[in-house]
Amino acid sequence: GENVEQHPSTLSVQEGDSAVIKCTYSDSASNYFPWYKQELGKRPQLIIDIRSNVGEKKDQRIAVTLNKTAKHFSLHITETQPEDSAVYFCAGGSDKIIFGKGTRLHILP
Amino acid sequence: GAGVSQSPSNKVTEKGKDVELRCDPISGHTALYWYRQSLGQGLEFLIYFQGNSAPDKSGLPSDRFSAERTGGSVSTLTIQRTQQEDSAVYLCASSLGTGVNQPQHFGDGTRLSIL
């Protein structure tokens, strides 16, 4: 069945450094890959998404890259700030959206 | 309201009781998902409604779980004969369009506690 794998499960980076979270997917028919941020006790919120007709998308300090051949996509956060601390989920799928298990990102002062 | 609304926000019940969780999607959104999130865990897919099509129930963990969506809008997730392992936050999300290529908008969830 469809599967989305996400790594790492936990990531700690120094404030100001970059963070990278990686995901792989199994369904080659997938063509939409959103990323969600979930702060403690709150709902997941979309932060960026990418469709299969592009290889990269950027929004200020956040960027996502997609490699359809290898079936993997990554989230890049540059110049990290304390408010970036949260759990991040990748997702993908063709007939329904499946989420990765999440990455808990800690920004260290 | 403008967003996805879920009720109740919290539900505490005794083991063995039935519970109903409600989701009001954003007006005009044809797709509706239910997810379960245990403490500190990821989003476990439960069920997906898309327009008038038959729902994808492949994520329901047992026959104690069922969901319906009346009139293509409000959805109810029902858990019969609740067990302690059913304790979790149940999240609903809706999205626009007929495919899976649209962003999902989540509600605040229902925190279910089974005593």
PDB file of C-alpha atoms in Angstrom:
ATOM      1  CA  GLY A   1       0.000   0.000   0.000  1.00  0.00           C
ATOM      2  CA  GLU A   2       0.938   3.643  -0.031  1.00  0.00           C
ATOM      3  CA  ASN A   3       3.637   4.637   2.422  1.00  0.00           C
ATOM      4  CA  VAL A   4       5.487   7.813   3.380  1.00  0.00           C
ATOM      5  CA  GLU A   5       8.685   7.509   5.409  1.00  0.00           C
ATOM      6  CA  GLN A   6      10.129  10.512   7.254  1.00  0.00           C
ATOM      7  CA  HIS A   7      13.570  11.075   8.805  1.00  0.00           C
ATOM      8  CA  PRO A   8      14.837  11.972  11.302  1.00  0.00           C
ATOM      9  CA  SER A   9      12.239  11.516  14.026  1.00  0.00           C
ATOM     10  CA  THR A  10      13.980  14.130  16.166  1.00  0.00           C
ATOM     11  CA  LEU A  11      16.300  16.946  15.107  1.00  0.00           C
ATOM     12  CA  SER A  12      18.124  19.521  17.218  1.00  0.00           C
ATOM     13  CA  VAL A  13      19.868  22.478  15.582  1.00  0.00           C
ATOM     14  CA  GLN A  14      21.514  25.597  16.891  1.00  0.00           C
ATOM     15  CA  GLU A  15      19.527  28.795  16.396  1.00  0.00           C
ATOM     16  CA  GLY A  16      20.576  30.365  13.118  1.00  0.00           C
ATOM     17  CA  ASP A  17      21.668  27.077  11.551  1.00  0.00           C
ATOM     18  CA  SER A  18      19.753  25.179   8.862  1.00  0.00           C
ATOM     19  CA  ALA A  19      17.478  22.178   9.345  1.00  0.00           C
ATOM     20  CA  VAL A  20      16.708  19.503   6.758  1.00  0.00           C
ATOM     21  CA  ILE A  21      13.947  16.897   6.986  1.00  0.00           C
ATOM     22  CA  LYS A  22      13.677  14.127   4.398  1.00  0.00           C
ATOM     23  CA  CYS A  23      10.788  11.987   3.185  1.00  0.00           C
ATOM     24  CA  THR A  24      10.402   9.125   0.750  1.00  0.00           C
ATOM     25  CA  TYR A  25       7.199   7.808  -0.781  1.00  0.00           C
ATOM     26  CA  SER A  26       6.187   4.553  -2.382  1.00  0.00           C
ATOM     27  CA  ASP A  27       3.320   5.538  -4.707  1.00  0.00           C
ATOM     28  CA  SER A  28       4.843   6.676  -7.990  1.00  0.00           C
ATOM     29  CA  ALA A  29       1.485   8.203  -8.985  1.00  0.00           C
ATOM     30  CA  SER A  30       1.749  10.762  -6.150  1.00  0.00           C
ATOM     31  CA  ASN A  31       1.883  14.308  -7.469  1.00  0.00           C
ATOM     32  CA  TYR A  32       1.237  16.573  -4.488  1.00  0.00           C
ATOM     33  CA  PHE A  33       3.512  16.853  -1.453  1.00  0.00           C
ATOM     34  CA  PRO A  34       2.502  19.172   1.390  1.00  0.00           C
ATOM     35  CA  TRP A  35       4.381  19.920   4.600  1.00  0.00           C
ATOM     36  CA  TYR A  36       2.592  20.704   7.858  1.00  0.00           C
ATOM     37  CA  LYS A  37       3.820  22.252  11.088  1.00  0.00           C
ATOM     38  CA  GLN A  38       2.189  21.326  14.375  1.00  0.00           C
ATOM     39  CA  GLU A  39       2.959  23.315  17.490  1.00  0.00           C
ATOM     40  CA  LEU A  40       2.307  21.752  20.881  1.00  0.00           C
ATOM     41  CA  GLY A  41      -1.411  21.300  21.495  1.00  0.00           C
ATOM     42  CA  LYS A  42      -2.406  22.918  18.209  1.00  0.00           C
ATOM     43  CA  ARG A  43      -3.732  21.808  14.850  1.00  0.00           C
ATOM     44  CA  PRO A  44      -1.386  20.964  11.968  1.00  0.00           C
ATOM     45  CA  GLN A  45      -1.010  23.886   9.565  1.00  0.00           C
ATOM     46  CA  LEU A  46       0.236  23.871   6.008  1.00  0.00           C
ATOM     47  CA  ILE A  47       3.562  25.693   5.624  1.00  0.00           C
ATOM     48  CA  ILE A  48       4.533  24.836   2.055  1.00  0.00           C
ATOM     49  CA  ASP A  49       3.612  22.379  -0.671  1.00  0.00           C
ATOM     50  CA  ILE A  50       5.035  21.254  -3.992  1.00  0.00           C
ATOM     51  CA  ARG A  51       3.541  19.601  -7.033  1.00  0.00           C
ATOM     52  CA  SER A  52       5.262  17.118  -9.266  1.00  0.00           C
ATOM     53  CA  ASN A  53       5.709  19.511 -12.163  1.00  0.00           C
ATOM     54  CA  VAL A  54       8.386  21.472 -10.271  1.00  0.00           C
ATOM     55  CA  GLY A  55      11.590  20.403  -8.557  1.00  0.00           C
ATOM     56  CA  GLU A  56      11.915  23.154  -5.979  1.00  0.00           C
ATOM     57  CA  LYS A  57       9.801  25.780  -4.268  1.00  0.00           C
ATOM     58  CA  LYS A  58      10.854  28.475  -1.832  1.00  0.00           C
ATOM     59  CA  ASP A  59       8.989  30.733   0.574  1.00  0.00           C
ATOM     60  CA  GLN A  60      11.253  33.031   2.591  1.00  0.00           C
ATOM     61  CA  ARG A  61      13.277  30.775   4.935  1.00  0.00           C
ATOM     62  CA  ILE A  62      11.508  27.595   3.889  1.00  0.00           C
ATOM     63  CA  ALA A  63      12.174  25.546   0.769  1.00  0.00           C
ATOM     64  CA  VAL A  64      11.088  22.155  -0.482  1.00  0.00           C
ATOM     65  CA  THR A  65      12.825  20.009  -3.095  1.00  0.00           C
ATOM     66  CA  LEU A  66      11.352  17.064  -4.971  1.00  0.00           C
ATOM     67  CA  ASN A  67      13.123  14.245  -6.807  1.00  0.00           C
ATOM     68  CA  LYS A  68      10.438  12.207  -8.573  1.00  0.00           C
ATOM     69  CA  THR A  69      12.879   9.702  -9.992  1.00  0.00           C
ATOM     70  CA  ALA A  70      14.159   8.794  -6.544  1.00  0.00           C
ATOM     71  CA  LYS A  71      10.720   9.344  -4.948  1.00  0.00           C
ATOM     72  CA  HIS A  72      11.969  11.597  -2.230  1.00  0.00           C
ATOM     73  CA  PHE A  73      11.360  15.179  -1.118  1.00  0.00           C
ATOM     74  CA  SER A  74      12.923  17.370   1.537  1.00  0.00           C
ATOM     75  CA  LEU A  75      12.106  20.399   3.673  1.00  0.00           C
ATOM     76  CA  HIS A  76      14.840  22.953   4.257  1.00  0.00           C
ATOM     77  CA  ILE A  77      14.593  25.658   6.917  1.00  0.00           C
ATOM     78  CA  THR A  78      17.366  28.260   6.916  1.00  0.00           C
ATOM     79  CA  GLU A  79      18.348  30.741   9.643  1.00  0.00           C
ATOM     80  CA  THR A  80      16.306  28.813  12.189  1.00  0.00           C
ATOM     81  CA  GLN A  81      14.539  30.713  14.962  1.00  0.00           C
ATOM     82  CA  PRO A  82      13.040  29.595  18.308  1.00  0.00           C
ATOM     83  CA  GLU A  83       9.524  29.750  16.852  1.00  0.00           C
ATOM     84  CA  ASP A  84      10.502  27.057  14.344  1.00  0.00           C
ATOM     85  CA  SER A  85      10.437  24.523  17.197  1.00  0.00           C
ATOM     86  CA  ALA A  86       7.527  22.187  16.420  1.00  0.00           C
ATOM     87  CA  VAL A  87       6.668  18.838  14.853  1.00  0.00           C
ATOM     88  CA  TYR A  88       6.823  18.785  11.071  1.00  0.00           C
ATOM     89  CA  PHE A  89       4.910  16.291   8.915  1.00  0.00           C
ATOM     90  CA  CYS A  90       5.420  15.491   5.256  1.00  0.00           C
ATOM     91  CA  ALA A  91       2.628  13.934   3.209  1.00  0.00           C
ATOM     92  CA  GLY A  92       1.874  12.495  -0.202  1.00  0.00           C
ATOM     93  CA  GLY A  93      -0.329  10.078  -2.077  1.00  0.00           C
ATOM     94  CA  SER A  94      -2.370   9.594  -5.228  1.00  0.00           C
ATOM     95  CA  ASP A  95      -5.836   8.466  -4.124  1.00  0.00           C
ATOM     96  CA  LYS A  96      -5.551   9.726  -0.542  1.00  0.00           C
ATOM     97  CA  ILE A  97      -3.027  11.732   1.464  1.00  0.00           C
ATOM     98  CA  ILE A  98      -0.768   9.723   3.768  1.00  0.00           C
ATOM     99  CA  PHE A  99       1.369  11.448   6.414  1.00  0.00           C
ATOM    100  CA  GLY A 100       4.871  10.646   7.572  1.00  0.00           C
ATOM    101  CA  LYS A 101       5.359   9.973  11.284  1.00  0.00           C
ATOM    102  CA  GLY A 102       6.703  13.453  11.937  1.00  0.00           C
ATOM    103  CA  THR A 103       9.975  15.129  12.927  1.00  0.00           C
ATOM    104  CA  ARG A 104      10.267  16.905  16.251  1.00  0.00           C
ATOM    105  CA  LEU A 105      12.495  19.939  15.617  1.00  0.00           C
ATOM    106  CA  HIS A 106      14.235  21.604  18.578  1.00  0.00           C
ATOM    107  CA  ILE A 107      15.942  24.958  18.049  1.00  0.00           C
ATOM    108  CA  LEU A 108      18.701  25.344  20.625  1.00  0.00           C
ATOM    109  CA  PRO A 109      19.533  28.835  21.961  1.00  0.00           C
TER     110      PRO A 109
ATOM    111  CA  GLY B   1     -17.231  30.005  10.811  1.00  0.00           C
ATOM    112  CA  ALA B   2     -14.399  30.192   8.356  1.00  0.00           C
ATOM    113  CA  GLY B   3     -12.505  27.108   9.488  1.00  0.00           C
ATOM    114  CA  VAL B   4     -13.086  23.422  10.189  1.00  0.00           C
ATOM    115  CA  SER B   5     -15.080  23.020  13.369  1.00  0.00           C
ATOM    116  CA  GLN B   6     -14.988  19.929  15.566  1.00  0.00           C
ATOM    117  CA  SER B   7     -17.093  19.073  18.587  1.00  0.00           C
ATOM    118  CA  PRO B   8     -16.815  18.324  21.365  1.00  0.00           C
ATOM    119  CA  SER B   9     -13.314  19.667  22.001  1.00  0.00           C
ATOM    120  CA  ASN B  10     -12.897  17.222  24.880  1.00  0.00           C
ATOM    121  CA  LYS B  11     -14.730  14.009  25.688  1.00  0.00           C
ATOM    122  CA  VAL B  12     -14.238  11.809  28.727  1.00  0.00           C
ATOM    123  CA  THR B  13     -16.183   8.584  28.869  1.00  0.00           C
ATOM    124  CA  GLU B  14     -16.136   5.184  30.478  1.00  0.00           C
ATOM    125  CA  LYS B  15     -14.811   2.094  28.781  1.00  0.00           C
ATOM    126  CA  GLY B  16     -17.560   0.310  26.883  1.00  0.00           C
ATOM    127  CA  LYS B  17     -19.601   3.414  26.062  1.00  0.00           C
ATOM    128  CA  ASP B  18     -20.251   4.658  22.531  1.00  0.00           C
ATOM    129  CA  VAL B  19     -19.056   8.097  21.450  1.00  0.00           C
ATOM    130  CA  GLU B  20     -19.852  10.365  18.508  1.00  0.00           C
ATOM    131  CA  LEU B  21     -17.444  12.992  17.244  1.00  0.00           C
ATOM    132  CA  ARG B  22     -18.589  15.689  14.875  1.00  0.00           C
ATOM    133  CA  CYS B  23     -16.810  17.580  12.110  1.00  0.00           C
ATOM    134  CA  ASP B  24     -18.097  20.627  10.244  1.00  0.00           C
ATOM    135  CA  PRO B  25     -15.876  21.170   7.199  1.00  0.00           C
ATOM    136  CA  ILE B  26     -15.254  24.445   5.429  1.00  0.00           C
ATOM    137  CA  SER B  27     -18.227  25.288   3.247  1.00  0.00           C
ATOM    138  CA  GLY B  28     -17.732  24.042  -0.302  1.00  0.00           C
ATOM    139  CA  HIS B  29     -14.975  21.596   0.550  1.00  0.00           C
ATOM    140  CA  THR B  30     -15.753  18.253  -1.061  1.00  0.00           C
ATOM    141  CA  ALA B  31     -13.028  16.190   0.599  1.00  0.00           C
ATOM    142  CA  LEU B  32     -13.075  15.274   4.293  1.00  0.00           C
ATOM    143  CA  TYR B  33     -10.551  13.213   6.235  1.00  0.00           C
ATOM    144  CA  TRP B  34     -10.484  11.779   9.755  1.00  0.00           C
ATOM    145  CA  TYR B  35      -7.160  11.113  11.506  1.00  0.00           C
ATOM    146  CA  ARG B  36      -6.204   9.786  14.912  1.00  0.00           C
ATOM    147  CA  GLN B  37      -3.208  11.190  16.782  1.00  0.00           C
ATOM    148  CA  SER B  38      -2.017   9.445  19.919  1.00  0.00           C
ATOM    149  CA  LEU B  39       0.123  11.422  22.358  1.00  0.00           C
ATOM    150  CA  GLY B  40       3.395  12.420  20.729  1.00  0.00           C
ATOM    151  CA  GLN B  41       2.655  10.365  17.642  1.00  0.00           C
ATOM    152  CA  GLY B  42       1.895  10.992  13.980  1.00  0.00           C
ATOM    153  CA  LEU B  43      -1.352  11.332  12.061  1.00  0.00           C
ATOM    154  CA  GLU B  44      -2.980   7.945  11.555  1.00  0.00           C
ATOM    155  CA  PHE B  45      -5.357   7.949   8.572  1.00  0.00           C
ATOM    156  CA  LEU B  46      -8.824   6.623   9.407  1.00  0.00           C
ATOM    157  CA  ILE B  47     -11.283   7.441   6.622  1.00  0.00           C
ATOM    158  CA  TYR B  48     -11.622   9.713   3.578  1.00  0.00           C
ATOM    159  CA  PHE B  49     -14.795  11.080   1.984  1.00  0.00           C
ATOM    160  CA  GLN B  50     -14.688  12.630  -1.490  1.00  0.00           C
ATOM    161  CA  GLY B  51     -17.899  14.105  -2.848  1.00  0.00           C
ATOM    162  CA  ASN B  52     -20.503  11.449  -3.563  1.00  0.00           C
ATOM    163  CA  SER B  53     -17.990   8.644  -4.008  1.00  0.00           C
ATOM    164  CA  ALA B  54     -17.853   5.665  -1.670  1.00  0.00           C
ATOM    165  CA  PRO B  55     -15.590   6.547   1.264  1.00  0.00           C
ATOM    166  CA  ASP B  56     -12.122   5.044   1.652  1.00  0.00           C
ATOM    167  CA  LYS B  57     -12.441   3.210   4.960  1.00  0.00           C
ATOM    168  CA  SER B  58      -9.115   1.411   4.739  1.00  0.00           C
ATOM    169  CA  GLY B  59      -7.690   3.107   7.836  1.00  0.00           C
ATOM    170  CA  LEU B  60     -10.440   2.237  10.308  1.00  0.00           C
ATOM    171  CA  PRO B  61      -8.734   0.092  12.981  1.00  0.00           C
ATOM    172  CA  SER B  62     -11.699  -2.152  13.805  1.00  0.00           C
ATOM    173  CA  ASP B  63     -15.400  -2.631  13.140  1.00  0.00           C
ATOM    174  CA  ARG B  64     -16.103  -0.603  16.275  1.00  0.00           C
ATOM    175  CA  PHE B  65     -15.242   2.488  14.212  1.00  0.00           C
ATOM    176  CA  SER B  66     -17.586   3.940  11.619  1.00  0.00           C
ATOM    177  CA  ALA B  67     -18.162   7.300   9.994  1.00  0.00           C
ATOM    178  CA  GLU B  68     -20.736   8.951   7.832  1.00  0.00           C
ATOM    179  CA  ARG B  69     -21.047  12.195   5.982  1.00  0.00           C
ATOM    180  CA  THR B  70     -24.551  13.487   5.473  1.00  0.00           C
ATOM    181  CA  GLY B  71     -25.411  15.760   2.571  1.00  0.00           C
ATOM    182  CA  GLY B  72     -21.789  16.039   1.599  1.00  0.00           C
ATOM    183  CA  SER B  73     -21.073  18.329   4.551  1.00  0.00           C
ATOM    184  CA  VAL B  74     -21.060  17.411   8.249  1.00  0.00           C
ATOM    185  CA  SER B  75     -19.371  14.160   9.231  1.00  0.00           C
ATOM    186  CA  THR B  76     -19.741  12.030  12.337  1.00  0.00           C
ATOM    187  CA  LEU B  77     -17.166   9.518  13.549  1.00  0.00           C
ATOM    188  CA  THR B  78     -18.661   6.901  15.850  1.00  0.00           C
ATOM    189  CA  ILE B  79     -16.709   4.607  18.142  1.00  0.00           C
ATOM    190  CA  GLN B  80     -18.714   1.798  19.705  1.00  0.00           C
ATOM    191  CA  ARG B  81     -17.803  -0.051  22.892  1.00  0.00           C
ATOM    192  CA  THR B  82     -14.831   2.227  23.519  1.00  0.00           C
ATOM    193  CA  GLN B  83     -11.545   0.787  24.784  1.00  0.00           C
ATOM    194  CA  GLN B  84      -8.711   2.542  26.619  1.00  0.00           C
ATOM    195  CA  GLU B  85      -6.497   2.315  23.525  1.00  0.00           C
ATOM    196  CA  ASP B  86      -9.024   4.536  21.720  1.00  0.00           C
ATOM    197  CA  SER B  87      -7.806   7.465  23.835  1.00  0.00           C
ATOM    198  CA  ALA B  88      -6.289  10.006  21.422  1.00  0.00           C
ATOM    199  CA  VAL B  89      -6.941  13.271  19.634  1.00  0.00           C
ATOM    200  CA  TYR B  90      -9.231  12.788  16.637  1.00  0.00           C
ATOM    201  CA  LEU B  91      -8.558  15.329  13.907  1.00  0.00           C
ATOM    202  CA  CYS B  92     -10.751  16.186  10.972  1.00  0.00           C
ATOM    203  CA  ALA B  93      -9.535  17.956   7.844  1.00  0.00           C
ATOM    204  CA  SER B  94     -11.251  19.192   4.710  1.00  0.00           C
ATOM    205  CA  SER B  95      -9.991  20.295   1.331  1.00  0.00           C
ATOM    206  CA  LEU B  96     -11.283  21.831  -1.851  1.00  0.00           C
ATOM    207  CA  GLY B  97     -11.451  19.987  -5.143  1.00  0.00           C
ATOM    208  CA  THR B  98     -12.036  16.499  -6.371  1.00  0.00           C
ATOM    209  CA  GLY B  99      -8.541  15.111  -6.019  1.00  0.00           C
ATOM    210  CA  VAL B 100      -5.876  14.890  -3.369  1.00  0.00           C
ATOM    211  CA  ASN B 101      -3.920  17.806  -4.779  1.00  0.00           C
ATOM    212  CA  GLN B 102      -5.312  20.445  -2.482  1.00  0.00           C
ATOM    213  CA  PRO B 103      -4.128  21.597   0.954  1.00  0.00           C
ATOM    214  CA  GLN B 104      -5.966  20.165   3.929  1.00  0.00           C
ATOM    215  CA  HIS B 105      -7.393  22.460   6.571  1.00  0.00           C
ATOM    216  CA  PHE B 106      -7.515  20.899  10.011  1.00  0.00           C
ATOM    217  CA  GLY B 107      -9.877  21.397  12.893  1.00  0.00           C
ATOM    218  CA  ASP B 108      -8.666  21.688  16.479  1.00  0.00           C
ATOM    219  CA  GLY B 109      -9.547  18.064  17.141  1.00  0.00           C
ATOM    220  CA  THR B 110     -11.494  16.200  19.797  1.00  0.00           C
ATOM    221  CA  ARG B 111      -9.432  14.940  22.709  1.00  0.00           C
ATOM    222  CA  LEU B 112     -10.989  11.602  23.689  1.00  0.00           C
ATOM    223  CA  SER B 113     -10.160  10.034  27.044  1.00  0.00           C
ATOM    224  CA  ILE B 114     -11.440   6.576  27.939  1.00  0.00           C
ATOM    225  CA  LEU B 115     -11.444   5.799  31.645  1.00  0.00           C
TER     226      LEU B 115
END
